[in-house]
């Protein structure tokens, strides 16, 4: 089985711009969770999608949004970028059932200048 | 509230054994995960415990005590490549909602 893919792997943006990140989960997985990881803050949960519906949401401002398509691929968008948005954005693929182990993609490294 | 504690840093010697502890306070406990994360890379799944006891997988073992809110990850025959951050995560149920609560990770340095 192919693993989780995320594009792009690296991004450099300036303050005020917006960005869209993409995640393709493992074939057969219907859930995708998004995380922001910064040094000292650990993994911060953004949101979870299951079958095109947002199932859970973390405590991030409305500038952070996401969606999931019928093929389970997911995108997240950050508008009006701030310097503090610089982070590694990780997408995790999971089945949405039973043990529901999350498998992570390689991440997108976003730098906001 | 919901909380996970694990040591920030640990150091061990190649060939030795190290135990990384994780304590948690959550309601609706529904499983505990351990992940390994090398610098600059994504976390990779190591183990999952939902019942009390020890789960062994090669050089790595994970233990859970639900009554004590406690888990540990045991790494044997340490190798230099085991230098990484080890993340403990607890799944908690609240009604129909399931969420993963993550610890900040334990940075393990394996020295020759």
Short mmCIF file of C-alpha atoms in Angstrom, two decimals:
data_model
loop_
_atom_site.label_atom_id
_atom_site.label_comp_id
_atom_site.label_asym_id
_atom_site.label_seq_id
_atom_site.Cartn_x
_atom_site.Cartn_y
_atom_site.Cartn_z
CA UNK A 1 0.00 0.00 0.00
CA UNK A 2 1.21 3.48 -0.75
CA UNK A 3 1.76 5.66 2.27
CA UNK A 4 0.41 9.08 3.09
CA UNK A 5 1.51 11.79 0.70
CA UNK A 6 1.60 15.50 1.36
CA UNK A 7 2.29 18.31 -1.05
CA UNK A 8 4.14 20.54 -1.18
CA UNK A 9 6.96 19.44 1.10
CA UNK A 10 8.30 22.96 1.60
CA UNK A 11 6.72 26.38 1.28
CA UNK A 12 7.92 29.90 1.84
CA UNK A 13 5.28 32.61 2.09
CA UNK A 14 5.07 36.16 3.36
CA UNK A 15 2.77 37.61 5.98
CA UNK A 16 -0.76 38.21 4.78
CA UNK A 17 -0.66 35.57 2.05
CA UNK A 18 -2.71 32.42 2.09
CA UNK A 19 -1.65 28.83 1.59
CA UNK A 20 -3.27 25.50 0.70
CA UNK A 21 -1.75 22.19 1.71
CA UNK A 22 -2.79 18.82 0.35
CA UNK A 23 -2.87 15.33 1.82
CA UNK A 24 -3.66 11.99 0.20
CA UNK A 25 -4.36 9.27 2.77
CA UNK A 26 -3.62 5.57 2.62
CA UNK A 27 -5.95 3.78 0.24
CA UNK A 28 -9.04 2.64 2.12
CA UNK A 29 -8.63 5.13 4.98
CA UNK A 30 -11.54 7.50 5.30
CA UNK A 31 -10.20 9.74 8.05
CA UNK A 32 -7.60 12.47 7.87
CA UNK A 33 -6.35 14.51 10.81
CA UNK A 34 -4.21 17.62 10.56
CA UNK A 35 -1.63 18.80 13.08
CA UNK A 36 0.68 21.75 13.52
CA UNK A 37 4.03 21.02 15.10
CA UNK A 38 6.38 23.66 16.42
CA UNK A 39 9.42 23.27 18.70
CA UNK A 40 8.32 23.32 22.32
CA UNK A 41 4.60 23.07 21.51
CA UNK A 42 4.44 19.51 20.34
CA UNK A 43 1.68 18.27 18.09
CA UNK A 44 -1.29 20.62 18.10
CA UNK A 45 -4.49 19.18 16.68
CA UNK A 46 -6.15 21.25 13.96
CA UNK A 47 -9.07 19.17 12.70
CA UNK A 48 -10.22 15.73 11.69
CA UNK A 49 -12.28 14.76 8.67
CA UNK A 50 -14.19 11.55 8.12
CA UNK A 51 -16.11 10.86 4.92
CA UNK A 52 -16.03 14.53 3.87
CA UNK A 53 -17.34 15.76 7.25
CA UNK A 54 -15.38 17.59 9.90
CA UNK A 55 -15.62 15.35 12.93
CA UNK A 56 -13.38 17.20 15.40
CA UNK A 57 -11.79 20.59 15.60
CA UNK A 58 -8.92 21.94 17.68
CA UNK A 59 -8.50 25.40 19.16
CA UNK A 60 -7.18 27.29 16.17
CA UNK A 61 -8.54 30.56 14.78
CA UNK A 62 -10.89 30.63 11.83
CA UNK A 63 -7.98 31.45 9.51
CA UNK A 64 -7.32 27.72 9.55
CA UNK A 65 -9.81 25.69 7.56
CA UNK A 66 -9.96 22.37 5.81
CA UNK A 67 -12.03 20.07 3.70
CA UNK A 68 -12.13 16.52 2.50
CA UNK A 69 -13.11 15.26 -0.92
CA UNK A 70 -15.07 12.17 -1.90
CA UNK A 71 -11.81 10.31 -2.65
CA UNK A 72 -10.70 11.02 0.96
CA UNK A 73 -8.00 13.47 -0.12
CA UNK A 74 -7.91 16.47 2.17
CA UNK A 75 -6.76 20.05 1.96
CA UNK A 76 -6.13 22.61 4.63
CA UNK A 77 -5.99 26.32 4.06
CA UNK A 78 -4.45 29.08 6.12
CA UNK A 79 -5.44 32.61 5.23
CA UNK A 80 -3.77 35.89 6.24
CA UNK A 81 -0.56 34.17 7.27
CA UNK A 82 1.26 35.31 10.39
CA UNK A 83 4.88 34.76 11.37
CA UNK A 84 3.71 32.38 14.10
CA UNK A 85 2.19 30.07 11.50
CA UNK A 86 5.67 28.88 10.56
CA UNK A 87 5.61 25.20 11.45
CA UNK A 88 5.60 21.64 10.23
CA UNK A 89 2.07 20.71 9.17
CA UNK A 90 1.39 17.02 9.45
CA UNK A 91 -1.43 15.03 8.01
CA UNK A 92 -2.35 11.68 9.54
CA UNK A 93 -4.35 9.01 7.76
CA UNK A 94 -6.53 6.60 9.72
CA UNK A 95 -9.39 4.24 9.15
CA UNK A 96 -11.82 6.01 11.45
CA UNK A 97 -12.73 2.71 13.10
CA UNK A 98 -11.49 0.28 15.78
CA UNK A 99 -7.87 0.86 16.88
CA UNK A 100 -7.73 3.75 14.43
CA UNK A 101 -3.95 4.04 14.42
CA UNK A 102 -2.81 7.23 12.75
CA UNK A 103 -0.13 7.08 10.06
CA UNK A 104 1.61 10.30 9.25
CA UNK A 105 2.67 11.83 5.99
CA UNK A 106 6.09 13.46 5.64
CA UNK A 107 4.69 16.88 6.43
CA UNK A 108 4.80 20.30 4.82
CA UNK A 109 7.37 22.71 6.23
CA UNK A 110 5.85 26.20 6.05
CA UNK A 111 8.02 29.25 6.59
CA UNK A 112 6.33 32.63 6.85
CA UNK A 113 8.60 35.64 6.32
CA UNK B 1 -8.61 18.36 32.53
CA UNK B 2 -6.72 16.10 30.18
CA UNK B 3 -2.97 15.91 30.55
CA UNK B 4 -0.01 13.81 29.49
CA UNK B 5 3.41 13.97 31.12
CA UNK B 6 6.65 12.50 29.90
CA UNK B 7 10.27 13.45 30.60
CA UNK B 8 11.67 16.09 28.27
CA UNK B 9 15.06 14.51 27.68
CA UNK B 10 16.88 11.26 28.36
CA UNK B 11 20.35 9.99 27.60
CA UNK B 12 21.48 6.39 27.29
CA UNK B 13 24.41 4.36 26.01
CA UNK B 14 24.51 2.20 22.91
CA UNK B 15 23.65 -1.41 23.77
CA UNK B 16 21.86 -0.48 26.99
CA UNK B 17 18.15 -0.54 27.94
CA UNK B 18 16.09 2.60 28.48
CA UNK B 19 12.57 3.07 29.82
CA UNK B 20 10.55 6.14 28.84
CA UNK B 21 7.60 6.83 31.11
CA UNK B 22 4.30 8.46 30.32
CA UNK B 23 1.60 9.37 32.84
CA UNK B 24 -1.79 10.61 31.83
CA UNK B 25 -4.99 12.03 33.24
CA UNK B 26 -7.91 11.71 30.86
CA UNK B 27 -11.54 10.79 31.02
CA UNK B 28 -12.88 8.19 28.63
CA UNK B 29 -9.56 6.41 28.10
CA UNK B 30 -9.63 4.41 24.89
CA UNK B 31 -6.06 3.44 24.11
CA UNK B 32 -2.48 4.66 24.28
CA UNK B 33 -0.02 5.02 21.42
CA UNK B 34 3.73 5.43 21.19
CA UNK B 35 5.36 7.08 18.20
CA UNK B 36 8.98 7.69 17.24
CA UNK B 37 9.98 10.91 15.52
CA UNK B 38 13.43 11.57 14.11
CA UNK B 39 14.50 15.18 13.74
CA UNK B 40 12.89 16.79 10.72
CA UNK B 41 10.73 13.76 9.97
CA UNK B 42 7.15 12.71 10.63
CA UNK B 43 6.17 10.52 13.61
CA UNK B 44 6.08 6.79 12.93
CA UNK B 45 3.83 4.39 14.83
CA UNK B 46 5.52 2.10 17.34
CA UNK B 47 2.87 0.54 19.55
CA UNK B 48 -0.71 0.57 20.78
CA UNK B 49 -2.01 -0.55 24.19
CA UNK B 50 -5.63 -0.62 25.22
CA UNK B 51 -5.53 -3.39 27.86
CA UNK B 52 -3.24 -3.62 30.87
CA UNK B 53 0.02 -5.41 30.38
CA UNK B 54 3.08 -5.60 28.22
CA UNK B 55 3.15 -5.64 24.41
CA UNK B 56 6.45 -6.75 22.91
CA UNK B 57 7.63 -5.98 19.41
CA UNK B 58 11.23 -6.88 18.79
CA UNK B 59 13.54 -4.52 20.66
CA UNK B 60 10.63 -2.30 21.71
CA UNK B 61 8.00 -3.10 24.35
CA UNK B 62 5.19 -1.00 25.73
CA UNK B 63 3.41 -1.39 29.05
CA UNK B 64 0.10 -0.01 30.25
CA UNK B 65 -1.57 0.26 33.64
CA UNK B 66 -4.96 1.90 33.25
CA UNK B 67 -5.63 2.06 37.01
CA UNK B 68 -2.42 4.06 37.50
CA UNK B 69 -2.71 6.15 34.34
CA UNK B 70 0.76 5.01 33.42
CA UNK B 71 2.63 3.61 30.47
CA UNK B 72 6.23 3.05 29.55
CA UNK B 73 8.15 2.32 26.39
CA UNK B 74 11.12 0.01 26.85
CA UNK B 75 13.91 0.05 24.30
CA UNK B 76 16.47 -2.75 24.48
CA UNK B 77 19.88 -3.14 22.84
CA UNK B 78 19.94 0.54 22.03
CA UNK B 79 21.36 1.59 18.70
CA UNK B 80 22.52 5.02 17.58
CA UNK B 81 19.55 5.22 15.19
CA UNK B 82 17.21 5.09 18.21
CA UNK B 83 18.17 8.70 18.95
CA UNK B 84 14.84 10.41 18.37
CA UNK B 85 11.85 11.94 20.10
CA UNK B 86 9.31 9.48 21.53
CA UNK B 87 5.72 10.67 21.69
CA UNK B 88 3.03 9.28 23.96
CA UNK B 89 -0.57 9.85 22.85
CA UNK B 90 -3.81 8.90 24.58
CA UNK B 91 -7.14 8.48 22.85
CA UNK B 92 -10.04 9.78 24.87
CA UNK B 93 -13.74 9.32 24.24
CA UNK B 94 -16.30 11.98 24.97
CA UNK B 95 -19.72 10.88 23.78
CA UNK B 96 -19.39 10.15 20.08
CA UNK B 97 -16.18 12.13 19.91
CA UNK B 98 -12.75 10.52 19.92
CA UNK B 99 -9.63 12.63 20.13
CA UNK B 100 -5.93 11.97 20.51
CA UNK B 101 -4.12 13.89 23.22
CA UNK B 102 -0.39 14.16 22.66
CA UNK B 103 2.48 14.50 25.07
CA UNK B 104 5.31 16.87 24.21
CA UNK B 105 7.70 14.00 23.57
CA UNK B 106 10.86 12.67 25.17
CA UNK B 107 14.06 13.43 23.30
CA UNK B 108 16.36 10.40 23.62
CA UNK B 109 20.07 10.72 22.87
CA UNK B 110 21.97 7.46 22.45
CA UNK B 111 25.69 7.87 22.97
CA UNK B 112 28.42 5.49 21.79
#
